[in-house]
CSV table of C-alpha atoms in Angstrom, one decimal:
chain,number,residue,atom,x,y,z
A,246,MET,CA,7.7,65.3,67.0
A,247,THR,CA,5.1,67.5,65.4
A,248,ASP,CA,1.3,67.8,67.2
A,249,ASN,CA,-0.5,67.1,63.7
A,250,THR,CA,-3.8,68.1,65.8
A,251,GLU,CA,-2.7,71.3,67.3
A,252,ASN,CA,-1.6,72.0,62.8
A,253,LYS,CA,-5.1,71.7,62.4
A,254,LEU,CA,-6.0,74.0,64.6
A,255,SER,CA,-4.5,77.2,63.0
A,256,SER,CA,-3.2,78.5,60.3
A,257,SER,CA,0.6,77.6,59.1
A,258,ALA,CA,0.5,81.2,57.2
A,259,PRO,CA,-0.6,84.1,54.3
A,260,GLY,CA,-1.7,82.2,51.7
A,261,VAL,CA,-1.8,78.8,53.0
A,262,GLN,CA,-5.6,76.7,53.0
A,263,PRO,CA,-7.8,78.2,55.4
A,264,ASP,CA,-8.4,76.3,58.7
A,265,ARG,CA,-10.5,73.1,57.9
A,266,VAL,CA,-12.6,71.3,60.5
A,267,ASP,CA,-11.4,67.5,60.2
A,268,LEU,CA,-14.6,64.9,61.7
A,269,ASN,CA,-12.3,62.3,60.8
A,270,ASP,CA,-9.6,63.0,63.5
A,271,HIS,CA,-11.5,62.3,67.1
A,272,ALA,CA,-8.9,64.9,68.9
A,273,ALA,CA,-9.4,67.9,66.8
A,274,THR,CA,-13.0,67.7,66.5
A,275,ALA,CA,-13.0,67.5,70.4
A,276,LYS,CA,-10.3,70.5,70.3
A,277,TRP,CA,-12.9,72.2,67.9
A,278,ALA,CA,-15.8,71.7,69.7
A,279,LYS,CA,-14.2,72.5,73.1
A,280,LYS,CA,-12.7,76.1,71.1
A,281,LEU,CA,-16.3,76.9,70.0
A,282,ASP,CA,-17.9,75.8,72.6
A,283,VAL,CA,-20.5,73.6,71.0
A,284,THR,CA,-20.7,69.6,71.1
A,285,ASP,CA,-18.9,67.2,69.2
A,286,GLN,CA,-22.7,66.8,67.5
A,287,GLN,CA,-23.1,70.7,66.7
A,288,LEU,CA,-19.8,70.9,65.1
A,289,LYS,CA,-21.2,67.4,62.8
A,290,ASP,CA,-23.8,69.5,61.9
A,291,ALA,CA,-22.4,72.3,61.0
A,292,VAL,CA,-20.0,71.2,59.1
A,293,LYS,CA,-22.7,68.8,57.1
A,294,GLU,CA,-24.5,71.9,56.8
A,295,VAL,CA,-21.2,74.3,55.6
A,296,GLY,CA,-18.9,72.7,54.8
A,297,ASP,CA,-16.1,71.9,56.2
A,298,LYS,CA,-14.3,75.3,56.3
A,299,ALA,CA,-13.4,76.7,60.0
A,300,ALA,CA,-14.6,80.4,59.5
A,301,ASP,CA,-18.2,79.1,57.9
A,302,VAL,CA,-18.5,76.4,60.3
A,303,GLU,CA,-17.3,79.2,63.0
A,304,MET,CA,-20.2,81.7,61.6
A,305,HIS,CA,-23.2,79.3,61.2
A,306,LEU,CA,-22.6,78.0,65.2
A,307,LYS,CA,-21.7,81.7,66.4
A,308,GLY,CA,-23.8,83.8,64.3
A,309,SER,CA,-20.4,86.1,63.5
A,310,HIS,CA,-16.5,85.7,63.5
A,311,SER,CA,-15.9,85.0,67.3
A,312,THR,CA,-12.2,85.2,66.8
A,313,THR,CA,-11.0,88.6,66.0
A,314,ASN,CA,-8.3,89.3,63.5
A,315,ALA,CA,-5.9,90.5,67.0
A,316,ASP,CA,-6.6,86.8,68.3
A,317,ARG,CA,-5.4,85.2,65.3
A,318,VAL,CA,-2.2,87.5,65.5
A,319,ASN,CA,-1.4,87.2,68.6
A,320,GLU,CA,-1.9,83.1,68.1
A,321,LEU,CA,0.5,83.2,65.1
A,322,LYS,CA,3.2,84.8,67.1
A,323,GLY,CA,2.7,82.0,70.4
A,324,ARG,CA,4.3,79.5,67.7
């Protein structure tokens, strides 16, 4: 059985919808908060400000993308 929460944390393939922060999924919210090193409330506030696209949320919270392309490639290789 596949862990749907994990699928919500990373893109599955090029050309697929960008990563989204699903605030209705408590487990996914907790994982995004941990990944971005913020509180759940900070994450919720960021989504309210910029929408649920993970890249936009990360940019809003960090001021830049903390995940590099190399990190993303390594993430996809680990699947």
